[in-house]
Amino acid sequence: MKRLRRIHPLYYLALVLFIAALVASAVTADSSGGGGRSASVYDAGPGGTAALRTYLEAMGASTLTLQGDTFAADVSEVGVLFILGPSEAFTQVDVAALRRFVEAGGIAVLATDAGILDKALLDAFDVHVAGALGPGEYPIGGMTFADPPVHAIIVDRGITLSMGPARVPLASTPSGGALVAMAPEGKGSLIVVGSVAPFLTFDLGVASNGRFALALAAPAIASGRKVAFDEYHHGIHPTTDVLVLLTRTWPGRALMFVAIAFFLYLVASGRRLGPSIPLDPRPPRSSLEYIRGFAGLVRRSGHGEIARRRIRRELRTALARELGVDPETSIADITAEIATTDRDRAARARALDEALARPLRDETLLRTVREIARLTATGRETGGTA
């Protein structure tokens, strides 16, 4: 009977990666008209704002979208610019363009759920995120929302706002945080709404959400100018960003999958790119190399007293053995005994012992070792004093 061949584990890994890629593609696939929260006028689903555009046009407003190569609005044509839940970050160039539009007399309405991608815009107009906003119905009033009359809006989530000087809260929460804030600038103003919910198709018909949006667009209708929707920051513009091309197109996703699978294959198999590197045969290390290596470790550790203590003990042991006395005899007694026959040698032994009691440079330590070798050799030649 033919023996079954064992399947390589990498094939299982490739299968798991393929399934993971399919799941990720299904999760990240574009679902316009589905349950997402895109806030785009091109999204006819409950999370889009296509119904808002249709509603404003039915109420007499002319609308257009800002998209293309650059982000810019002409105040002579556009009266109110809606920036609803941007999905791309504002650059300083975008902030400067919006500031020019507002200073020339335009009204910009920014609705945000988090204040992250539009943080640069909020900071430029001295409006900041103060905290989270829970779901509920919030009262709205004041002259800004008198025509048409707005009494309350319903949101599912959002943020509360804090403002700098000369900024006006148009609506507040029961806790005191601003839900709608106005930042006048030049002839116009930026109105910040702490939630995208009132403008979405799903919530447009509840409470006074529709009239709230209409009241914000009323200045453009009254002046005969158009209401614009920012689709530039929803990605409706040309891009050369490689990351966008890789993550938002099927060929790019395929390339990423192949690259990741190939990388994991290299990691799992332990292979490397390019030709193999031959082994570098090395001769066995000699005893001298080990000694030099240990000496280097002692030198770098800064504990030279280890070597000096050992050499000092060997000096005393050699002199004591030469005299035939106990190795634990003090150096003073040993040198005194040597001095009875050779005072100069005794003085040299005492000087060497004292030198080893204090830190020495490497070259001095080596010279001391050589002197000890000569001193003990002299004792062996003379036969000692025993």
Tab-separated table of C-alpha atoms in Angstrom:
chain	number	residue	atom	x	y	z
A	1	MET	CA	0.000	0.000	0.000
A	2	LYS	CA	1.358	3.405	-0.962
A	3	ARG	CA	2.295	5.522	2.029
A	4	LEU	CA	0.560	8.903	2.281
A	5	ARG	CA	2.888	11.888	2.014
A	6	ARG	CA	2.921	14.232	4.983
A	7	ILE	CA	1.613	17.735	4.145
A	8	HIS	CA	4.051	20.531	4.905
A	9	PRO	CA	2.842	22.888	7.695
A	10	LEU	CA	3.391	25.905	5.428
A	11	TYR	CA	0.489	24.757	3.259
A	12	TYR	CA	-1.794	24.932	6.284
A	13	LEU	CA	-0.439	28.402	7.048
A	14	ALA	CA	-1.116	29.545	3.480
A	15	LEU	CA	-4.696	28.244	3.735
A	16	VAL	CA	-5.266	30.132	6.996
A	17	LEU	CA	-3.868	33.341	5.464
A	18	PHE	CA	-6.099	32.940	2.414
A	19	ILE	CA	-9.205	32.574	4.584
A	20	ALA	CA	-8.132	35.569	6.693
A	21	ALA	CA	-7.689	37.658	3.532
A	22	LEU	CA	-11.191	36.736	2.352
A	23	VAL	CA	-12.678	37.693	5.723
A	24	ALA	CA	-10.771	40.996	5.795
A	25	SER	CA	-11.870	41.807	2.261
A	26	ALA	CA	-15.494	41.131	3.158
A	27	VAL	CA	-15.253	43.331	6.246
A	28	THR	CA	-13.503	46.225	4.504
A	29	ALA	CA	-15.478	46.079	1.273
A	30	ASP	CA	-17.335	49.221	0.284
A	31	SER	CA	-20.972	48.945	1.317
A	32	SER	CA	-22.534	52.151	0.103
A	33	GLY	CA	-26.202	52.009	0.824
A	34	GLY	CA	-25.505	49.632	3.729
A	35	GLY	CA	-25.294	50.222	7.441
A	36	GLY	CA	-22.067	52.241	7.454
A	37	ARG	CA	-21.720	55.784	8.771
A	38	SER	CA	-20.065	57.466	5.803
A	39	ALA	CA	-21.976	60.801	6.008
A	40	SER	CA	-21.412	61.136	2.254
A	41	VAL	CA	-24.056	62.548	-0.090
A	42	TYR	CA	-23.172	59.718	-2.475
A	43	ASP	CA	-24.278	57.168	0.150
A	44	ALA	CA	-28.013	56.477	-0.151
A	45	GLY	CA	-27.981	54.156	2.852
A	46	PRO	CA	-29.038	55.012	6.408
A	47	GLY	CA	-25.498	56.133	7.263
A	48	GLY	CA	-25.218	58.518	4.319
A	49	THR	CA	-26.526	62.029	3.692
A	50	ALA	CA	-28.083	61.590	0.249
A	51	ALA	CA	-31.525	62.179	1.799
A	52	LEU	CA	-30.294	65.459	3.322
A	53	ARG	CA	-29.220	66.735	-0.085
A	54	THR	CA	-32.576	65.751	-1.595
A	55	TYR	CA	-34.425	67.406	1.296
A	56	LEU	CA	-32.533	70.707	0.953
A	57	GLU	CA	-33.095	70.757	-2.804
A	58	ALA	CA	-36.814	70.184	-2.206
A	59	MET	CA	-36.794	73.191	0.142
A	60	GLY	CA	-35.381	75.417	-2.604
A	61	ALA	CA	-31.628	75.093	-2.106
A	62	SER	CA	-29.161	74.591	-4.939
A	63	THR	CA	-26.444	72.098	-4.017
A	64	LEU	CA	-23.043	71.053	-5.257
A	65	THR	CA	-20.146	68.932	-4.027
A	66	LEU	CA	-16.528	69.889	-3.416
A	67	GLN	CA	-14.275	67.223	-4.877
A	68	GLY	CA	-11.418	66.880	-7.297
A	69	ASP	CA	-7.800	67.929	-7.179
A	70	THR	CA	-8.017	70.620	-4.474
A	71	PHE	CA	-10.216	71.585	-1.547
A	72	ALA	CA	-11.595	75.092	-2.140
A	73	ALA	CA	-14.944	76.915	-2.066
A	74	ASP	CA	-15.806	80.166	-3.869
A	75	VAL	CA	-17.775	82.407	-1.505
A	76	SER	CA	-19.438	84.168	-4.435
A	77	GLU	CA	-21.038	80.854	-5.410
A	78	VAL	CA	-21.270	78.936	-2.122
A	79	GLY	CA	-23.089	80.339	0.900
A	80	VAL	CA	-22.960	77.353	3.278
A	81	LEU	CA	-20.445	74.506	3.225
A	82	PHE	CA	-21.356	71.282	5.047
A	83	ILE	CA	-18.376	69.223	6.259
A	84	LEU	CA	-20.060	66.103	7.620
A	85	GLY	CA	-18.000	63.389	9.318
A	86	PRO	CA	-14.794	63.699	7.264
A	87	SER	CA	-12.967	60.403	6.763
A	88	GLU	CA	-9.633	62.023	5.859
A	89	ALA	CA	-7.536	64.357	7.971
A	90	PHE	CA	-7.441	68.089	7.338
A	91	THR	CA	-4.055	69.404	6.253
A	92	GLN	CA	-2.822	72.907	6.976
A	93	VAL	CA	-3.483	73.761	3.321
A	94	ASP	CA	-7.107	72.659	3.740
A	95	VAL	CA	-7.447	74.677	6.950
A	96	ALA	CA	-6.085	77.791	5.230
A	97	ALA	CA	-8.530	77.354	2.326
A	98	LEU	CA	-11.487	77.041	4.692
A	99	ARG	CA	-10.353	80.059	6.703
A	100	ARG	CA	-10.266	82.149	3.514
A	101	PHE	CA	-13.797	80.997	2.685
A	102	VAL	CA	-15.109	81.925	6.148
A	103	GLU	CA	-13.313	85.271	6.342
A	104	ALA	CA	-14.811	86.236	2.968
A	105	GLY	CA	-18.345	85.731	4.307
A	106	GLY	CA	-19.035	82.017	3.968
A	107	ILE	CA	-20.559	79.784	6.638
A	108	ALA	CA	-18.963	76.388	7.223
A	109	VAL	CA	-20.807	73.700	9.201
A	110	LEU	CA	-18.567	70.974	10.625
A	111	ALA	CA	-20.260	67.909	12.137
A	112	THR	CA	-17.955	65.454	13.873
A	113	ASP	CA	-18.363	62.430	16.131
A	114	ALA	CA	-14.810	62.325	17.495
A	115	GLY	CA	-12.868	65.468	16.561
A	116	ILE	CA	-9.790	63.486	15.513
A	117	LEU	CA	-9.396	63.801	11.744
A	118	ASP	CA	-10.634	67.405	11.915
A	119	LYS	CA	-8.546	68.368	14.966
A	120	ALA	CA	-6.351	70.733	12.944
A	121	LEU	CA	-9.463	72.601	11.786
A	122	LEU	CA	-10.934	72.786	15.294
A	123	ASP	CA	-7.662	74.044	16.770
A	124	ALA	CA	-7.363	76.721	14.079
A	125	PHE	CA	-10.740	78.145	15.137
A	126	ASP	CA	-10.092	77.684	18.893
A	127	VAL	CA	-12.767	75.030	19.378
A	128	HIS	CA	-11.802	71.844	21.206
A	129	VAL	CA	-13.207	68.480	22.260
A	130	ALA	CA	-14.365	68.558	25.898
A	131	GLY	CA	-15.770	65.054	26.359
A	132	ALA	CA	-18.054	62.318	25.082
A	133	LEU	CA	-21.735	62.866	24.342
A	134	GLY	CA	-24.209	60.104	25.109
A	135	PRO	CA	-27.328	59.233	23.105
A	136	GLY	CA	-30.480	61.204	23.766
A	137	GLU	CA	-32.653	64.182	22.872
A	138	TYR	CA	-31.112	67.627	23.378
A	139	PRO	CA	-33.005	70.943	23.323
A	140	ILE	CA	-32.122	73.511	20.654
A	141	GLY	CA	-33.177	77.155	20.606
A	142	GLY	CA	-32.078	80.702	19.913
A	143	MET	CA	-32.337	83.080	16.970
A	144	THR	CA	-30.108	80.937	14.773
A	145	PHE	CA	-32.679	78.142	14.849
A	146	ALA	CA	-35.857	80.255	14.844
A	147	ASP	CA	-36.634	79.941	11.116
A	148	PRO	CA	-37.586	77.197	10.742
A	149	PRO	CA	-38.168	76.653	14.464
A	150	VAL	CA	-36.021	73.931	15.998
A	151	HIS	CA	-36.891	72.556	19.435
A	152	ALA	CA	-34.709	69.475	19.914
A	153	ILE	CA	-32.412	67.103	18.063
A	154	ILE	CA	-31.762	63.423	18.690
A	155	VAL	CA	-28.241	61.974	18.485
A	156	ASP	CA	-26.844	58.514	19.127
A	157	ARG	CA	-23.287	59.550	19.969
A	158	GLY	CA	-20.932	62.503	19.680
A	159	ILE	CA	-18.766	64.937	21.626
A	160	THR	CA	-19.163	68.059	23.723
A	161	LEU	CA	-17.152	71.155	22.888
A	162	SER	CA	-15.111	73.762	24.713
A	163	MET	CA	-14.353	77.155	23.196
A	164	GLY	CA	-11.946	80.014	23.442
A	165	PRO	CA	-12.891	83.682	23.766
A	166	ALA	CA	-15.229	85.225	21.172
A	167	ARG	CA	-16.740	81.783	20.512
A	168	VAL	CA	-20.499	81.376	21.083
A	169	PRO	CA	-22.342	78.230	22.261
A	170	LEU	CA	-25.541	77.829	20.236
A	171	ALA	CA	-26.780	74.736	22.095
A	172	SER	CA	-25.678	73.094	25.322
A	173	THR	CA	-26.162	69.764	27.068
A	174	PRO	CA	-27.696	69.454	30.559
A	175	SER	CA	-24.179	69.029	31.965
A	176	GLY	CA	-23.161	72.425	30.585
A	177	GLY	CA	-21.005	71.317	27.665
A	178	ALA	CA	-21.601	72.880	24.276
A	179	LEU	CA	-23.253	70.680	21.648
A	180	VAL	CA	-23.253	73.349	18.919
A	181	ALA	CA	-20.667	76.141	18.860
A	182	MET	CA	-20.097	79.088	16.530
A	183	ALA	CA	-16.668	80.575	15.842
A	184	PRO	CA	-17.007	83.938	14.022
A	185	GLU	CA	-14.119	84.762	11.717
A	186	GLY	CA	-14.077	87.807	9.449
A	187	LYS	CA	-17.424	88.161	7.667
A	188	GLY	CA	-18.457	84.545	8.206
A	189	SER	CA	-18.289	81.832	10.820
A	190	LEU	CA	-17.577	78.174	11.475
A	191	ILE	CA	-20.406	76.279	13.172
A	192	VAL	CA	-19.337	73.047	14.875
A	193	VAL	CA	-21.905	70.351	15.692
A	194	GLY	CA	-20.769	67.646	18.113
A	195	SER	CA	-22.510	64.812	16.251
A	196	VAL	CA	-23.101	63.709	12.672
A	197	ALA	CA	-26.366	61.962	13.576
A	198	PRO	CA	-28.818	64.847	12.842
A	199	PHE	CA	-27.700	64.900	9.190
A	200	LEU	CA	-27.790	61.160	8.471
A	201	THR	CA	-30.632	59.585	6.527
A	202	PHE	CA	-31.465	57.279	9.437
A	203	ASP	CA	-32.062	60.167	11.886
A	204	LEU	CA	-33.056	63.007	9.553
A	205	GLY	CA	-36.787	62.552	10.138
A	206	VAL	CA	-36.781	62.263	13.942
A	207	ALA	CA	-37.439	65.161	16.330
A	208	SER	CA	-36.325	68.442	14.692
A	209	ASN	CA	-33.227	67.014	12.998
A	210	GLY	CA	-34.399	67.932	9.496
A	211	ARG	CA	-35.347	71.489	10.457
A	212	PHE	CA	-32.025	71.782	12.307
A	213	ALA	CA	-30.134	71.053	9.063
A	214	LEU	CA	-32.430	73.359	7.099
A	215	ALA	CA	-31.844	76.218	9.566
A	216	LEU	CA	-28.090	75.847	9.082
A	217	ALA	CA	-28.516	75.989	5.295
A	218	ALA	CA	-30.992	78.901	5.414
A	219	PRO	CA	-28.389	81.706	4.902
A	220	ALA	CA	-27.387	80.202	1.541
A	221	ILE	CA	-31.015	79.852	0.428
A	222	ALA	CA	-31.803	83.418	1.494
A	223	SER	CA	-28.808	84.865	-0.370
A	224	GLY	CA	-29.414	82.844	-3.531
A	225	ARG	CA	-26.119	81.005	-3.215
A	226	LYS	CA	-25.533	77.278	-3.182
A	227	VAL	CA	-25.179	74.750	-0.392
A	228	ALA	CA	-21.975	72.743	-0.840
A	229	PHE	CA	-21.073	69.349	0.590
A	230	ASP	CA	-17.446	68.477	1.241
A	231	GLU	CA	-16.760	65.182	-0.499
A	232	TYR	CA	-13.057	65.948	-0.847
A	233	HIS	CA	-12.491	64.726	2.710
A	234	HIS	CA	-14.516	61.607	1.969
A	235	GLY	CA	-11.824	60.539	-0.491
A	236	ILE	CA	-13.400	61.880	-3.707
A	237	HIS	CA	-10.156	63.169	-5.190
A	238	PRO	CA	-7.162	61.777	-7.087
A	239	THR	CA	-4.520	60.188	-4.920
A	240	THR	CA	-0.936	59.076	-5.366
A	241	ASP	CA	-0.711	57.638	-1.870
A	242	VAL	CA	0.706	54.137	-2.256
A	243	LEU	CA	-0.928	53.016	0.985
A	244	VAL	CA	-4.361	54.029	-0.292
A	245	LEU	CA	-3.771	52.183	-3.566
A	246	LEU	CA	-2.690	49.079	-1.676
A	247	THR	CA	-5.540	49.024	0.840
A	248	ARG	CA	-8.488	50.264	-1.221
A	249	THR	CA	-8.035	48.445	-4.537
A	250	TRP	CA	-8.263	44.735	-5.232
A	251	PRO	CA	-4.921	44.549	-7.101
A	252	GLY	CA	-3.280	46.352	-4.175
A	253	ARG	CA	-4.810	43.959	-1.667
A	254	ALA	CA	-3.614	41.023	-3.761
A	255	LEU	CA	-0.067	42.391	-3.781
A	256	MET	CA	-0.178	42.882	-0.016
A	257	PHE	CA	-1.402	39.318	0.481
A	258	VAL	CA	1.365	37.882	-1.713
A	259	ALA	CA	4.017	39.987	0.047
A	260	ILE	CA	2.841	38.986	3.527
A	261	ALA	CA	2.579	35.308	2.574
A	262	PHE	CA	6.081	35.344	1.052
A	263	PHE	CA	7.521	37.069	4.118
A	264	LEU	CA	5.915	34.554	6.487
A	265	TYR	CA	7.228	31.738	4.298
A	266	LEU	CA	10.763	33.082	4.621
A	267	VAL	CA	10.375	33.438	8.387
A	268	ALA	CA	8.879	29.975	8.860
A	269	SER	CA	11.382	28.210	6.606
A	270	GLY	CA	14.401	30.057	7.946
A	271	ARG	CA	15.569	30.942	4.458
A	272	ARG	CA	17.264	34.105	3.346
A	273	LEU	CA	17.427	35.971	0.044
A	274	GLY	CA	20.514	35.602	-2.136
A	275	PRO	CA	23.147	32.862	-2.375
A	276	SER	CA	24.119	30.862	0.681
A	277	ILE	CA	27.084	32.069	2.703
A	278	PRO	CA	29.795	29.405	3.157
A	279	LEU	CA	30.924	28.585	6.663
A	280	ASP	CA	34.052	30.364	7.819
A	281	PRO	CA	36.422	27.667	9.135
A	282	ARG	CA	38.383	28.924	12.108
A	283	PRO	CA	41.342	27.268	13.839
A	284	PRO	CA	40.854	26.224	17.457
A	285	ARG	CA	41.679	28.886	20.019
A	286	SER	CA	44.917	28.549	21.949
A	287	SER	CA	45.340	28.768	25.717
A	288	LEU	CA	46.930	32.188	25.270
A	289	GLU	CA	43.774	33.491	23.570
A	290	TYR	CA	41.634	32.313	26.483
A	291	ILE	CA	44.030	33.950	28.935
A	292	ARG	CA	43.978	37.194	26.977
A	293	GLY	CA	40.190	37.060	26.787
A	294	PHE	CA	39.898	36.606	30.543
A	295	ALA	CA	42.376	39.427	31.101
A	296	GLY	CA	40.310	41.669	28.856
A	297	LEU	CA	37.169	40.870	30.853
A	298	VAL	CA	38.936	41.707	34.113
A	299	ARG	CA	40.273	44.947	32.632
A	300	ARG	CA	36.858	46.070	31.342
A	301	SER	CA	35.139	45.153	34.610
A	302	GLY	CA	37.334	47.635	36.488
A	303	HIS	CA	38.238	45.038	39.164
A	304	GLY	CA	42.009	44.897	38.700
A	305	GLU	CA	42.418	44.023	42.374
A	306	ILE	CA	41.499	40.424	41.490
A	307	ALA	CA	44.700	39.994	39.472
A	308	ARG	CA	46.799	42.020	41.922
A	309	ARG	CA	45.549	39.961	44.900
A	310	ARG	CA	46.415	36.728	43.095
A	311	ILE	CA	49.914	37.907	42.099
A	312	ARG	CA	50.570	39.215	45.631
A	313	ARG	CA	49.570	35.865	47.142
A	314	GLU	CA	51.828	33.998	44.700
A	315	LEU	CA	54.743	36.316	45.618
A	316	ARG	CA	54.337	35.616	49.337
A	317	THR	CA	53.860	31.871	48.759
A	318	ALA	CA	57.015	31.653	46.619
A	319	LEU	CA	59.111	33.545	49.185
A	320	ALA	CA	57.698	31.483	52.077
A	321	ARG	CA	58.383	28.218	50.242
A	322	GLU	CA	61.922	29.429	49.574
A	323	LEU	CA	62.452	30.078	53.298
A	324	GLY	CA	60.632	26.922	54.364
A	325	VAL	CA	58.074	28.759	56.495
A	326	ASP	CA	54.271	28.773	56.660
A	327	PRO	CA	52.748	30.494	53.548
A	328	GLU	CA	50.481	32.450	55.907
A	329	THR	CA	53.530	34.141	57.493
A	330	SER	CA	53.346	37.940	57.253
A	331	ILE	CA	55.397	39.681	54.586
A	332	ALA	CA	57.220	41.637	57.288
A	333	ASP	CA	58.569	38.426	58.865
A	334	ILE	CA	59.438	36.999	55.456
A	335	THR	CA	61.383	40.093	54.357
A	336	ALA	CA	63.094	40.266	57.750
A	337	GLU	CA	64.321	36.702	57.285
A	338	ILE	CA	65.533	37.464	53.748
A	339	ALA	CA	67.295	40.628	54.981
A	340	THR	CA	69.616	38.517	57.158
A	341	THR	CA	71.352	37.349	53.990
A	342	ASP	CA	70.378	39.879	51.293
A	343	ARG	CA	69.022	43.272	52.344
A	344	ASP	CA	68.680	44.525	48.781
A	345	ARG	CA	66.530	41.537	47.798
A	346	ALA	CA	64.407	41.969	50.919
A	347	ALA	CA	63.822	45.631	50.044
A	348	ARG	CA	62.801	44.663	46.512
A	349	ALA	CA	60.352	42.062	47.848
A	350	ARG	CA	58.844	44.590	50.277
A	351	ALA	CA	58.507	47.209	47.495
A	352	LEU	CA	56.825	44.731	45.150
A	353	ASP	CA	54.340	43.684	47.853
A	354	GLU	CA	53.494	47.315	48.633
A	355	ALA	CA	53.075	48.112	44.913
A	356	LEU	CA	50.553	45.284	44.513
A	357	ALA	CA	48.468	46.733	47.350
A	358	ARG	CA	47.418	49.757	45.257
A	359	PRO	CA	45.926	50.168	41.751
A	360	LEU	CA	48.432	49.831	38.905
A	361	ARG	CA	48.341	50.564	35.199
A	362	ASP	CA	48.497	47.590	32.868
A	363	GLU	CA	52.079	48.243	31.827
A	364	THR	CA	53.158	48.755	35.468
A	365	LEU	CA	51.444	45.519	36.497
A	366	LEU	CA	53.240	43.606	33.726
A	367	ARG	CA	56.568	45.118	34.770
A	368	THR	CA	55.880	44.133	38.391
A	369	VAL	CA	55.164	40.536	37.327
A	370	ARG	CA	58.488	40.391	35.477
A	371	GLU	CA	60.319	41.741	38.538
A	372	ILE	CA	58.623	39.131	40.735
A	373	ALA	CA	59.748	36.421	38.300
A	374	ARG	CA	63.349	37.676	38.484
A	375	LEU	CA	63.170	37.962	42.298
A	376	THR	CA	61.904	34.417	42.808
A	377	ALA	CA	64.331	33.063	40.203
A	378	THR	CA	67.212	34.633	42.148
A	379	GLY	CA	66.029	32.841	45.284
A	380	ARG	CA	65.944	29.490	43.520
A	381	GLU	CA	69.464	30.024	42.147
A	382	THR	CA	70.923	30.861	45.592
A	383	GLY	CA	69.091	28.004	47.220
A	384	GLY	CA	67.217	30.238	49.705
A	385	THR	CA	68.233	30.833	53.321
A	386	ALA	CA	66.749	27.746	54.928
